[in-house]
JSON list of C-alpha atoms in Angstrom, two decimals:
[
{"chain": "P", "resi": 1, "resn": "MET", "atom": "CA", "xyz": [8.14, 9.73, -25.56]},
{"chain": "P", "resi": 2, "resn": "GLY", "atom": "CA", "xyz": [7.71, 6.24, -26.06]},
{"chain": "P", "resi": 3, "resn": "GLY", "atom": "CA", "xyz": [8.66, 5.58, -22.65]},
{"chain": "P", "resi": 4, "resn": "LEU", "atom": "CA", "xyz": [5.07, 7.96, -21.12]},
{"chain": "P", "resi": 5, "resn": "ILE", "atom": "CA", "xyz": [3.29, 6.02, -23.54]},
{"chain": "P", "resi": 6, "resn": "ALA", "atom": "CA", "xyz": [5.25, 2.55, -22.44]},
{"chain": "P", "resi": 7, "resn": "PHE", "atom": "CA", "xyz": [3.85, 4.24, -18.29]},
{"chain": "P", "resi": 8, "resn": "GLY", "atom": "CA", "xyz": [0.78, 5.43, -19.39]},
{"chain": "P", "resi": 9, "resn": "VAL", "atom": "CA", "xyz": [-0.73, 1.86, -21.11]},
{"chain": "P", "resi": 10, "resn": "LEU", "atom": "CA", "xyz": [0.74, -0.34, -18.07]},
{"chain": "P", "resi": 11, "resn": "LEU", "atom": "CA", "xyz": [-0.41, 2.89, -15.91]},
{"chain": "P", "resi": 12, "resn": "LEU", "atom": "CA", "xyz": [-4.21, 2.05, -17.30]},
{"chain": "P", "resi": 13, "resn": "ILE", "atom": "CA", "xyz": [-3.74, -1.35, -17.02]},
{"chain": "P", "resi": 14, "resn": "GLY", "atom": "CA", "xyz": [-2.91, -1.67, -13.29]},
{"chain": "P", "resi": 15, "resn": "LEU", "atom": "CA", "xyz": [-6.19, 0.88, -13.26]},
{"chain": "P", "resi": 16, "resn": "ILE", "atom": "CA", "xyz": [-8.50, -1.63, -14.51]},
{"chain": "P", "resi": 17, "resn": "PHE", "atom": "CA", "xyz": [-7.43, -4.81, -14.43]},
{"chain": "P", "resi": 18, "resn": "GLY", "atom": "CA", "xyz": [-6.25, -3.79, -10.64]},
{"chain": "P", "resi": 19, "resn": "ARG", "atom": "CA", "xyz": [-9.98, -2.19, -10.34]},
{"chain": "P", "resi": 20, "resn": "MET", "atom": "CA", "xyz": [-11.58, -5.36, -10.83]},
{"chain": "P", "resi": 21, "resn": "ASN", "atom": "CA", "xyz": [-9.89, -7.86, -9.54]},
{"chain": "P", "resi": 22, "resn": "GLU", "atom": "CA", "xyz": [-10.22, -6.78, -5.90]},
{"chain": "P", "resi": 23, "resn": "ALA", "atom": "CA", "xyz": [-13.70, -5.85, -7.08]},
{"chain": "P", "resi": 24, "resn": "SER", "atom": "CA", "xyz": [-14.11, -9.72, -7.55]},
{"chain": "P", "resi": 25, "resn": "HIS", "atom": "CA", "xyz": [-11.93, -10.70, -4.54]},
{"chain": "P", "resi": 26, "resn": "PHE", "atom": "CA", "xyz": [-13.72, -8.35, -2.18]},
{"chain": "P", "resi": 27, "resn": "SER", "atom": "CA", "xyz": [-17.28, -10.28, -3.53]},
{"chain": "P", "resi": 28, "resn": "ARG", "atom": "CA", "xyz": [-15.70, -13.70, -3.30]},
{"chain": "P", "resi": 29, "resn": "LEU", "atom": "CA", "xyz": [-14.45, -12.29, 0.45]},
{"chain": "P", "resi": 30, "resn": "GLU", "atom": "CA", "xyz": [-17.41, -11.50, 1.93]},
{"chain": "P", "resi": 31, "resn": "ARG", "atom": "CA", "xyz": [-19.45, -14.68, -0.17]},
{"chain": "P", "resi": 32, "resn": "GLU", "atom": "CA", "xyz": [-16.90, -16.25, 1.71]},
{"chain": "P", "resi": 33, "resn": "GLU", "atom": "CA", "xyz": [-17.32, -14.72, 5.61]},
{"chain": "P", "resi": 34, "resn": "THR", "atom": "CA", "xyz": [-20.43, -15.49, 5.84]},
{"chain": "P", "resi": 35, "resn": "GLU", "atom": "CA", "xyz": [-20.63, -18.97, 4.86]},
{"chain": "P", "resi": 36, "resn": "LEU", "atom": "CA", "xyz": [-17.36, -19.52, 7.29]},
{"chain": "P", "resi": 37, "resn": "ALA", "atom": "CA", "xyz": [-19.17, -17.18, 9.92]},
{"chain": "P", "resi": 38, "resn": "ASP", "atom": "CA", "xyz": [-20.31, -19.96, 12.02]},
{"chain": "P", "resi": 39, "resn": "ILE", "atom": "CA", "xyz": [-16.69, -20.56, 13.02]},
{"chain": "P", "resi": 40, "resn": "ILE", "atom": "CA", "xyz": [-15.59, -18.86, 15.78]},
{"chain": "P", "resi": 41, "resn": "THR", "atom": "CA", "xyz": [-12.32, -17.07, 15.83]},
{"chain": "P", "resi": 42, "resn": "VAL", "atom": "CA", "xyz": [-10.77, -15.07, 19.66]},
{"chain": "P", "resi": 43, "resn": "ASN", "atom": "CA", "xyz": [-7.50, -15.08, 20.31]},
{"chain": "P", "resi": 44, "resn": "LEU", "atom": "CA", "xyz": [-7.34, -15.84, 23.42]},
{"chain": "P", "resi": 45, "resn": "LYS", "atom": "CA", "xyz": [-4.85, -18.32, 24.87]},
{"chain": "P", "resi": 46, "resn": "THR", "atom": "CA", "xyz": [-6.73, -20.74, 27.33]},
{"chain": "P", "resi": 47, "resn": "VAL", "atom": "CA", "xyz": [-9.24, -22.76, 26.66]},
{"chain": "P", "resi": 48, "resn": "PRO", "atom": "CA", "xyz": [-13.20, -23.70, 28.76]},
{"chain": "P", "resi": 49, "resn": "GLN", "atom": "CA", "xyz": [-12.31, -26.72, 30.64]},
{"chain": "P", "resi": 50, "resn": "GLU", "atom": "CA", "xyz": [-15.59, -28.40, 29.06]},
{"chain": "P", "resi": 51, "resn": "LEU", "atom": "CA", "xyz": [-14.01, -28.16, 25.78]},
{"chain": "P", "resi": 52, "resn": "ALA", "atom": "CA", "xyz": [-13.83, -31.86, 23.95]},
{"chain": "P", "resi": 53, "resn": "PRO", "atom": "CA", "xyz": [-10.44, -32.88, 23.51]},
{"chain": "P", "resi": 54, "resn": "GLY", "atom": "CA", "xyz": [-8.25, -32.69, 20.86]},
{"chain": "P", "resi": 55, "resn": "ALA", "atom": "CA", "xyz": [-6.67, -29.11, 19.34]},
{"chain": "P", "resi": 56, "resn": "GLU", "atom": "CA", "xyz": [-4.57, -29.10, 15.90]},
{"chain": "P", "resi": 57, "resn": "LEU", "atom": "CA", "xyz": [-2.62, -25.66, 14.95]},
{"chain": "P", "resi": 58, "resn": "VAL", "atom": "CA", "xyz": [-4.40, -24.13, 11.53]},
{"chain": "P", "resi": 59, "resn": "SER", "atom": "CA", "xyz": [-2.48, -21.84, 9.19]},
{"chain": "P", "resi": 60, "resn": "GLY", "atom": "CA", "xyz": [-4.52, -19.70, 6.37]},
{"chain": "P", "resi": 61, "resn": "ASN", "atom": "CA", "xyz": [-1.50, -17.68, 4.23]},
{"chain": "P", "resi": 62, "resn": "VAL", "atom": "CA", "xyz": [-1.92, -14.96, 0.90]},
{"chain": "P", "resi": 63, "resn": "VAL", "atom": "CA", "xyz": [0.66, -13.00, -1.11]},
{"chain": "P", "resi": 64, "resn": "VAL", "atom": "CA", "xyz": [-1.00, -10.90, -2.37]},
{"chain": "P", "resi": 65, "resn": "ALA", "atom": "CA", "xyz": [0.67, -8.63, -5.11]},
{"chain": "P", "resi": 66, "resn": "VAL", "atom": "CA", "xyz": [0.22, -4.36, -5.60]},
{"chain": "P", "resi": 67, "resn": "ASP", "atom": "CA", "xyz": [-0.48, -3.23, -9.17]},
{"chain": "P", "resi": 68, "resn": "TYR", "atom": "CA", "xyz": [1.33, -0.86, -10.84]},
{"chain": "P", "resi": 69, "resn": "PHE", "atom": "CA", "xyz": [-1.19, 2.21, -10.24]},
{"chain": "P", "resi": 70, "resn": "LYS", "atom": "CA", "xyz": [-1.24, 1.37, -6.86]},
{"chain": "P", "resi": 71, "resn": "ILE", "atom": "CA", "xyz": [2.13, 1.58, -6.75]},
{"chain": "P", "resi": 72, "resn": "VAL", "atom": "CA", "xyz": [2.29, 5.46, -8.68]},
{"chain": "P", "resi": 73, "resn": "ALA", "atom": "CA", "xyz": [-1.20, 6.54, -6.71]},
{"chain": "P", "resi": 74, "resn": "ALA", "atom": "CA", "xyz": [1.26, 6.02, -3.64]},
{"chain": "P", "resi": 75, "resn": "SER", "atom": "CA", "xyz": [3.97, 7.23, -4.49]},
{"chain": "P", "resi": 76, "resn": "LEU", "atom": "CA", "xyz": [2.15, 10.63, -5.25]},
{"chain": "P", "resi": 77, "resn": "LYS", "atom": "CA", "xyz": [1.15, 10.66, -1.80]},
{"chain": "P", "resi": 78, "resn": "MET", "atom": "CA", "xyz": [3.89, 9.99, -0.16]},
{"chain": "P", "resi": 79, "resn": "ILE", "atom": "CA", "xyz": [4.86, 13.26, -1.67]},
{"chain": "P", "resi": 80, "resn": "ILE", "atom": "CA", "xyz": [2.09, 15.48, 0.62]},
{"chain": "P", "resi": 81, "resn": "GLY", "atom": "CA", "xyz": [1.46, 12.09, 3.42]},
{"chain": "P", "resi": 82, "resn": "GLY", "atom": "CA", "xyz": [-1.19, 11.08, 5.13]},
{"chain": "P", "resi": 83, "resn": "ARG", "atom": "CA", "xyz": [-3.46, 7.64, 4.28]},
{"chain": "P", "resi": 84, "resn": "LEU", "atom": "CA", "xyz": [-2.12, 5.85, 1.27]},
{"chain": "P", "resi": 85, "resn": "ARG", "atom": "CA", "xyz": [-5.41, 4.58, 0.28]},
{"chain": "P", "resi": 86, "resn": "SER", "atom": "CA", "xyz": [-4.80, 2.24, -2.33]},
{"chain": "P", "resi": 87, "resn": "TYR", "atom": "CA", "xyz": [-2.19, -0.06, 0.21]},
{"chain": "P", "resi": 88, "resn": "GLU", "atom": "CA", "xyz": [-4.68, -0.01, 2.85]},
{"chain": "P", "resi": 89, "resn": "SER", "atom": "CA", "xyz": [-7.55, -1.30, 1.02]},
{"chain": "P", "resi": 90, "resn": "LEU", "atom": "CA", "xyz": [-4.49, -4.09, -0.10]},
{"chain": "P", "resi": 91, "resn": "LEU", "atom": "CA", "xyz": [-3.79, -5.42, 3.11]},
{"chain": "P", "resi": 92, "resn": "GLU", "atom": "CA", "xyz": [-7.48, -5.70, 4.65]},
{"chain": "P", "resi": 93, "resn": "ARG", "atom": "CA", "xyz": [-7.85, -8.17, 1.30]},
{"chain": "P", "resi": 94, "resn": "ALA", "atom": "CA", "xyz": [-4.58, -9.99, 1.97]},
{"chain": "P", "resi": 95, "resn": "ARG", "atom": "CA", "xyz": [-6.03, -10.59, 6.12]},
{"chain": "P", "resi": 96, "resn": "ARG", "atom": "CA", "xyz": [-9.25, -11.11, 5.22]},
{"chain": "P", "resi": 97, "resn": "GLU", "atom": "CA", "xyz": [-7.80, -13.09, 2.79]},
{"chain": "P", "resi": 98, "resn": "ALA", "atom": "CA", "xyz": [-5.45, -15.41, 5.09]},
{"chain": "P", "resi": 99, "resn": "ILE", "atom": "CA", "xyz": [-8.13, -15.77, 8.66]},
{"chain": "P", "resi": 100, "resn": "ILE", "atom": "CA", "xyz": [-10.82, -17.26, 5.34]},
{"chain": "P", "resi": 101, "resn": "ARG", "atom": "CA", "xyz": [-8.29, -19.66, 4.27]},
{"chain": "P", "resi": 102, "resn": "MET", "atom": "CA", "xyz": [-7.66, -20.64, 7.84]},
{"chain": "P", "resi": 103, "resn": "LYS", "atom": "CA", "xyz": [-10.78, -21.44, 8.79]},
{"chain": "P", "resi": 104, "resn": "HIS", "atom": "CA", "xyz": [-11.58, -23.51, 6.25]},
{"chain": "P", "resi": 105, "resn": "GLU", "atom": "CA", "xyz": [-8.63, -25.69, 7.51]},
{"chain": "P", "resi": 106, "resn": "ALA", "atom": "CA", "xyz": [-10.57, -25.53, 10.79]},
{"chain": "P", "resi": 107, "resn": "ARG", "atom": "CA", "xyz": [-13.19, -27.03, 9.19]},
{"chain": "P", "resi": 108, "resn": "ALA", "atom": "CA", "xyz": [-11.70, -29.52, 7.49]},
{"chain": "P", "resi": 109, "resn": "MET", "atom": "CA", "xyz": [-10.94, -31.17, 10.02]},
{"chain": "P", "resi": 110, "resn": "GLY", "atom": "CA", "xyz": [-14.27, -30.49, 11.61]},
{"chain": "P", "resi": 111, "resn": "ALA", "atom": "CA", "xyz": [-13.29, -27.81, 14.13]},
{"chain": "P", "resi": 112, "resn": "ASN", "atom": "CA", "xyz": [-16.04, -24.86, 15.12]},
{"chain": "P", "resi": 113, "resn": "ALA", "atom": "CA", "xyz": [-13.78, -22.67, 16.90]},
{"chain": "P", "resi": 114, "resn": "ILE", "atom": "CA", "xyz": [-10.10, -21.12, 16.53]},
{"chain": "P", "resi": 115, "resn": "TYR", "atom": "CA", "xyz": [-8.16, -20.84, 19.77]},
{"chain": "P", "resi": 116, "resn": "ASN", "atom": "CA", "xyz": [-5.39, -17.69, 20.56]},
{"chain": "P", "resi": 117, "resn": "VAL", "atom": "CA", "xyz": [-5.12, -16.09, 16.83]},
{"chain": "P", "resi": 118, "resn": "ARG", "atom": "CA", "xyz": [-1.82, -13.79, 15.58]},
{"chain": "P", "resi": 119, "resn": "LEU", "atom": "CA", "xyz": [-1.66, -12.70, 12.29]},
{"chain": "P", "resi": 120, "resn": "GLU", "atom": "CA", "xyz": [2.40, -11.81, 10.67]},
{"chain": "P", "resi": 121, "resn": "PHE", "atom": "CA", "xyz": [2.40, -9.39, 8.06]},
{"chain": "P", "resi": 122, "resn": "SER", "atom": "CA", "xyz": [5.70, -9.23, 5.20]},
{"chain": "P", "resi": 123, "resn": "ALA", "atom": "CA", "xyz": [6.39, -7.39, 3.06]},
{"chain": "P", "resi": 124, "resn": "ILE", "atom": "CA", "xyz": [7.78, -9.39, -0.10]},
{"chain": "P", "resi": 125, "resn": "GLY", "atom": "CA", "xyz": [9.63, -8.12, -2.51]},
{"chain": "P", "resi": 126, "resn": "SER", "atom": "CA", "xyz": [12.67, -7.48, -4.99]},
{"chain": "P", "resi": 127, "resn": "GLN", "atom": "CA", "xyz": [13.85, -4.80, -3.74]},
{"chain": "P", "resi": 128, "resn": "PRO", "atom": "CA", "xyz": [14.39, -3.50, -0.52]},
{"chain": "P", "resi": 129, "resn": "ARG", "atom": "CA", "xyz": [12.91, -0.57, -0.84]},
{"chain": "P", "resi": 130, "resn": "ARG", "atom": "CA", "xyz": [9.49, -1.42, -3.22]},
{"chain": "P", "resi": 131, "resn": "ILE", "atom": "CA", "xyz": [7.00, -3.28, -2.30]},
{"chain": "P", "resi": 132, "resn": "GLY", "atom": "CA", "xyz": [5.59, -5.96, -5.14]},
{"chain": "P", "resi": 133, "resn": "GLY", "atom": "CA", "xyz": [2.69, -8.03, -3.02]},
{"chain": "P", "resi": 134, "resn": "VAL", "atom": "CA", "xyz": [2.50, -8.76, 1.58]},
{"chain": "P", "resi": 135, "resn": "GLU", "atom": "CA", "xyz": [2.10, -11.90, 2.82]},
{"chain": "P", "resi": 136, "resn": "LEU", "atom": "CA", "xyz": [-0.17, -12.25, 5.91]},
{"chain": "P", "resi": 137, "resn": "LEU", "atom": "CA", "xyz": [-0.18, -15.76, 7.59]},
{"chain": "P", "resi": 138, "resn": "ALA", "atom": "CA", "xyz": [-3.12, -15.72, 9.94]},
{"chain": "P", "resi": 139, "resn": "TYR", "atom": "CA", "xyz": [-2.74, -18.72, 13.37]},
{"chain": "P", "resi": 140, "resn": "GLY", "atom": "CA", "xyz": [-4.38, -20.50, 15.79]},
{"chain": "P", "resi": 141, "resn": "THR", "atom": "CA", "xyz": [-5.34, -23.65, 16.96]},
{"chain": "P", "resi": 142, "resn": "ALA", "atom": "CA", "xyz": [-8.78, -25.73, 16.00]},
{"chain": "P", "resi": 143, "resn": "VAL", "atom": "CA", "xyz": [-11.08, -27.18, 18.28]},
{"chain": "P", "resi": 144, "resn": "ARG", "atom": "CA", "xyz": [-13.90, -29.09, 19.16]},
{"chain": "P", "resi": 145, "resn": "GLY", "atom": "CA", "xyz": [-16.98, -27.11, 20.90]},
{"chain": "P", "resi": 146, "resn": "GLN", "atom": "CA", "xyz": [-18.65, -29.74, 23.43]},
{"chain": "P", "resi": 147, "resn": "THR", "atom": "CA", "xyz": [-22.21, -28.49, 21.14]},
{"chain": "F", "resi": 1, "resn": "MET", "atom": "CA", "xyz": [3.69, -41.32, 18.60]},
{"chain": "F", "resi": 2, "resn": "ASN", "atom": "CA", "xyz": [0.87, -38.73, 18.42]},
{"chain": "F", "resi": 3, "resn": "MET", "atom": "CA", "xyz": [2.14, -35.25, 18.44]},
{"chain": "F", "resi": 4, "resn": "THR", "atom": "CA", "xyz": [0.21, -32.37, 19.04]},
{"chain": "F", "resi": 5, "resn": "LEU", "atom": "CA", "xyz": [1.33, -29.00, 17.76]},
{"chain": "F", "resi": 6, "resn": "THR", "atom": "CA", "xyz": [-0.84, -26.21, 19.17]},
{"chain": "F", "resi": 7, "resn": "ASN", "atom": "CA", "xyz": [0.48, -22.07, 19.77]},
{"chain": "F", "resi": 8, "resn": "LEU", "atom": "CA", "xyz": [-2.51, -22.06, 23.37]},
{"chain": "F", "resi": 9, "resn": "GLU", "atom": "CA", "xyz": [-0.88, -21.92, 27.24]},
{"chain": "F", "resi": 10, "resn": "THR", "atom": "CA", "xyz": [-2.82, -25.06, 27.46]},
{"chain": "F", "resi": 11, "resn": "VAL", "atom": "CA", "xyz": [-3.86, -27.93, 25.90]},
{"chain": "F", "resi": 12, "resn": "PRO", "atom": "CA", "xyz": [-8.34, -29.73, 26.72]},
{"chain": "F", "resi": 13, "resn": "GLY", "atom": "CA", "xyz": [-7.64, -32.49, 28.07]},
{"chain": "F", "resi": 14, "resn": "ARG", "atom": "CA", "xyz": [-4.53, -33.03, 28.43]},
{"chain": "F", "resi": 15, "resn": "ARG", "atom": "CA", "xyz": [-2.19, -32.25, 31.10]},
{"chain": "F", "resi": 16, "resn": "ILE", "atom": "CA", "xyz": [2.12, -30.65, 30.61]},
{"chain": "F", "resi": 17, "resn": "VAL", "atom": "CA", "xyz": [4.17, -33.84, 33.12]},
{"chain": "F", "resi": 18, "resn": "GLN", "atom": "CA", "xyz": [7.65, -32.47, 31.44]},
{"chain": "F", "resi": 19, "resn": "HIS", "atom": "CA", "xyz": [9.42, -29.58, 29.72]},
{"chain": "F", "resi": 20, "resn": "LEU", "atom": "CA", "xyz": [11.87, -31.05, 27.32]},
{"chain": "F", "resi": 21, "resn": "GLY", "atom": "CA", "xyz": [12.44, -27.71, 26.50]},
{"chain": "F", "resi": 22, "resn": "LEU", "atom": "CA", "xyz": [13.26, -25.97, 23.11]},
{"chain": "F", "resi": 23, "resn": "VAL", "atom": "CA", "xyz": [12.99, -27.12, 19.94]},
{"chain": "F", "resi": 24, "resn": "GLN", "atom": "CA", "xyz": [14.02, -25.47, 16.54]},
{"chain": "F", "resi": 25, "resn": "GLY", "atom": "CA", "xyz": [14.42, -25.82, 12.69]},
{"chain": "F", "resi": 26, "resn": "ASN", "atom": "CA", "xyz": [14.47, -23.64, 10.19]},
{"chain": "F", "resi": 27, "resn": "THR", "atom": "CA", "xyz": [14.60, -23.66, 6.38]},
{"chain": "F", "resi": 28, "resn": "VAL", "atom": "CA", "xyz": [15.36, -21.16, 3.16]},
{"chain": "F", "resi": 29, "resn": "ARG", "atom": "CA", "xyz": [13.46, -22.69, -0.06]},
{"chain": "F", "resi": 30, "resn": "SER", "atom": "CA", "xyz": [13.30, -20.53, -3.25]},
{"chain": "F", "resi": 31, "resn": "LYS", "atom": "CA", "xyz": [11.36, -20.63, -6.17]},
{"chain": "F", "resi": 32, "resn": "HIS", "atom": "CA", "xyz": [13.06, -20.95, -10.48]},
{"chain": "F", "resi": 33, "resn": "VAL", "atom": "CA", "xyz": [13.04, -18.32, -11.45]},
{"chain": "F", "resi": 34, "resn": "GLY", "atom": "CA", "xyz": [10.42, -18.19, -13.79]},
{"chain": "F", "resi": 35, "resn": "ARG", "atom": "CA", "xyz": [7.71, -17.66, -10.91]},
{"chain": "F", "resi": 36, "resn": "ASP", "atom": "CA", "xyz": [10.25, -14.35, -10.61]},
{"chain": "F", "resi": 37, "resn": "ILE", "atom": "CA", "xyz": [9.30, -13.84, -14.07]},
{"chain": "F", "resi": 38, "resn": "MET", "atom": "CA", "xyz": [6.45, -14.21, -14.19]},
{"chain": "F", "resi": 39, "resn": "ALA", "atom": "CA", "xyz": [5.84, -12.47, -10.46]},
{"chain": "F", "resi": 40, "resn": "GLY", "atom": "CA", "xyz": [7.20, -9.76, -11.51]},
{"chain": "F", "resi": 41, "resn": "LEU", "atom": "CA", "xyz": [4.67, -9.63, -14.81]},
{"chain": "F", "resi": 42, "resn": "LYS", "atom": "CA", "xyz": [1.59, -9.93, -12.07]},
{"chain": "F", "resi": 43, "resn": "ASN", "atom": "CA", "xyz": [3.51, -6.61, -10.61]},
{"chain": "F", "resi": 44, "resn": "ILE", "atom": "CA", "xyz": [1.24, -4.77, -13.69]},
{"chain": "F", "resi": 45, "resn": "VAL", "atom": "CA", "xyz": [-2.76, -6.10, -13.06]},
{"chain": "F", "resi": 46, "resn": "GLY", "atom": "CA", "xyz": [-2.50, -7.57, -9.30]},
{"chain": "F", "resi": 47, "resn": "GLY", "atom": "CA", "xyz": [-3.37, -10.40, -7.46]},
{"chain": "F", "resi": 48, "resn": "GLU", "atom": "CA", "xyz": [-2.97, -13.66, -5.02]},
{"chain": "F", "resi": 49, "resn": "LEU", "atom": "CA", "xyz": [1.05, -14.15, -6.46]},
{"chain": "F", "resi": 50, "resn": "LYS", "atom": "CA", "xyz": [0.02, -18.39, -5.81]},
{"chain": "F", "resi": 51, "resn": "GLY", "atom": "CA", "xyz": [3.84, -18.73, -6.29]},
{"chain": "F", "resi": 52, "resn": "TYR", "atom": "CA", "xyz": [4.86, -17.25, -3.96]},
{"chain": "F", "resi": 53, "resn": "THR", "atom": "CA", "xyz": [1.88, -18.02, -1.07]},
{"chain": "F", "resi": 54, "resn": "GLU", "atom": "CA", "xyz": [2.95, -22.35, -2.10]},
{"chain": "F", "resi": 55, "resn": "LEU", "atom": "CA", "xyz": [6.68, -20.69, -1.46]},
{"chain": "F", "resi": 56, "resn": "LEU", "atom": "CA", "xyz": [5.92, -19.45, 2.19]},
{"chain": "F", "resi": 57, "resn": "SER", "atom": "CA", "xyz": [3.44, -21.83, 3.29]},
{"chain": "F", "resi": 58, "resn": "ASP", "atom": "CA", "xyz": [6.04, -24.52, 1.84]},
{"chain": "F", "resi": 59, "resn": "ALA", "atom": "CA", "xyz": [9.01, -23.54, 4.04]},
{"chain": "F", "resi": 60, "resn": "ARG", "atom": "CA", "xyz": [7.33, -23.21, 7.52]},
{"chain": "F", "resi": 61, "resn": "ASP", "atom": "CA", "xyz": [5.51, -26.85, 7.08]},
{"chain": "F", "resi": 62, "resn": "GLU", "atom": "CA", "xyz": [9.29, -27.23, 5.67]},
{"chain": "F", "resi": 63, "resn": "ALA", "atom": "CA", "xyz": [11.25, -25.73, 9.10]},
{"chain": "F", "resi": 64, "resn": "THR", "atom": "CA", "xyz": [8.02, -27.71, 10.84]},
{"chain": "F", "resi": 65, "resn": "SER", "atom": "CA", "xyz": [8.57, -30.98, 9.53]},
{"chain": "F", "resi": 66, "resn": "VAL", "atom": "CA", "xyz": [12.72, -30.15, 11.01]},
{"chain": "F", "resi": 67, "resn": "TRP", "atom": "CA", "xyz": [11.04, -30.49, 14.13]},
{"chain": "F", "resi": 68, "resn": "PHE", "atom": "CA", "xyz": [9.13, -33.36, 14.83]},
{"chain": "F", "resi": 69, "resn": "LYS", "atom": "CA", "xyz": [12.44, -35.28, 13.45]},
{"chain": "F", "resi": 70, "resn": "LYS", "atom": "CA", "xyz": [14.53, -33.97, 16.37]},
{"chain": "F", "resi": 71, "resn": "LEU", "atom": "CA", "xyz": [11.09, -34.66, 18.38]},
{"chain": "F", "resi": 72, "resn": "ALA", "atom": "CA", "xyz": [10.91, -38.23, 17.63]},
{"chain": "F", "resi": 73, "resn": "LEU", "atom": "CA", "xyz": [13.71, -39.27, 19.44]},
{"chain": "F", "resi": 74, "resn": "TRP", "atom": "CA", "xyz": [12.72, -38.22, 22.24]},
{"chain": "F", "resi": 75, "resn": "ALA", "atom": "CA", "xyz": [9.31, -40.18, 21.38]},
{"chain": "F", "resi": 76, "resn": "LEU", "atom": "CA", "xyz": [10.93, -42.86, 20.44]},
{"chain": "F", "resi": 77, "resn": "MET", "atom": "CA", "xyz": [12.25, -43.12, 24.80]},
{"chain": "F", "resi": 78, "resn": "GLN", "atom": "CA", "xyz": [9.15, -41.28, 25.72]},
{"chain": "F", "resi": 79, "resn": "SER", "atom": "CA", "xyz": [6.30, -42.66, 23.91]},
{"chain": "F", "resi": 80, "resn": "SER", "atom": "CA", "xyz": [3.87, -40.07, 25.07]},
{"chain": "F", "resi": 81, "resn": "ILE", "atom": "CA", "xyz": [1.38, -36.90, 24.25]},
{"chain": "F", "resi": 82, "resn": "PHE", "atom": "CA", "xyz": [4.50, -33.84, 23.31]},
{"chain": "F", "resi": 83, "resn": "VAL", "atom": "CA", "xyz": [2.54, -30.25, 22.78]},
{"chain": "F", "resi": 84, "resn": "ILE", "atom": "CA", "xyz": [4.54, -27.80, 21.82]},
{"chain": "F", "resi": 85, "resn": "ARG", "atom": "CA", "xyz": [4.36, -24.17, 21.41]},
{"chain": "F", "resi": 86, "resn": "ARG", "atom": "CA", "xyz": [4.78, -22.63, 17.66]},
{"chain": "F", "resi": 87, "resn": "LEU", "atom": "CA", "xyz": [5.26, -19.81, 18.99]},
{"chain": "F", "resi": 88, "resn": "ARG", "atom": "CA", "xyz": [6.35, -16.68, 15.84]},
{"chain": "F", "resi": 89, "resn": "PHE", "atom": "CA", "xyz": [7.04, -17.24, 12.05]},
{"chain": "F", "resi": 90, "resn": "PRO", "atom": "CA", "xyz": [8.56, -14.42, 10.59]},
{"chain": "F", "resi": 91, "resn": "PRO", "atom": "CA", "xyz": [9.73, -15.01, 7.31]},
{"chain": "F", "resi": 92, "resn": "ALA", "atom": "CA", "xyz": [13.13, -13.39, 6.46]},
{"chain": "F", "resi": 93, "resn": "ARG", "atom": "CA", "xyz": [13.74, -11.93, 2.97]},
{"chain": "F", "resi": 94, "resn": "LEU", "atom": "CA", "xyz": [16.64, -12.46, 1.04]},
{"chain": "F", "resi": 95, "resn": "SER", "atom": "CA", "xyz": [15.80, -11.28, -2.80]},
{"chain": "F", "resi": 96, "resn": "PHE", "atom": "CA", "xyz": [13.19, -13.90, -3.60]},
{"chain": "F", "resi": 97, "resn": "MET", "atom": "CA", "xyz": [14.30, -16.33, -0.78]},
{"chain": "F", "resi": 98, "resn": "PHE", "atom": "CA", "xyz": [12.88, -16.95, 2.25]},
{"chain": "F", "resi": 99, "resn": "THR", "atom": "CA", "xyz": [13.41, -18.39, 5.35]},
{"chain": "F", "resi": 100, "resn": "ALA", "atom": "CA", "xyz": [10.44, -19.17, 7.75]},
{"chain": "F", "resi": 101, "resn": "LEU", "atom": "CA", "xyz": [11.52, -19.44, 11.00]},
{"chain": "F", "resi": 102, "resn": "PRO", "atom": "CA", "xyz": [9.37, -21.03, 13.88]}
]
């Protein structure tokens, strides 16, 4: 009985705080993305000749944890299979955050474009079968245009 | 010594004159147990694990600086510009320790 109550409390805390965290994170992502929209990110490996000399590697990484509600929702969904929407939003948050951090680094050095942008993903957790969080790393080469 | 780190095929305004060979660097780091406990608690409410974000980026910086030490030797002999193409950064996981292998 005690275990069941603890489970219910954790689930509720996860649901409330997880939702709040996610909503505020998404609105911040939206705001920062519009702020940094002038920095172009492309996955081309070669740069046009007319670019100003000088290039520097920039990167941004983030580790986002799953909440208790997401863990339970995902493990229930795994019984019937299909899209795990609770983990999809987690990955989206991590990806967008990593790109924003990379862009901040590029802006700090006065760059206006990032070439050859790559994303690396890894799952983080103490046990191999339980995901505690995801890490997203975005990296690329920041360059200055002539404008 | 002017060293440029890039993952481009070419570098604007520069020309590659010599291929020196592959350099590698790796490191294994971990955070203290307090951080691991806090991360476990964070798994209830969700959100960013700042300690691990820091850990992983420190590990990458450290692995990169291991390259630089190796390159410094060449730099003394050549006093030229080095262009390094970073290959990939897959972090391997050993429980709560992380390795970065660029």
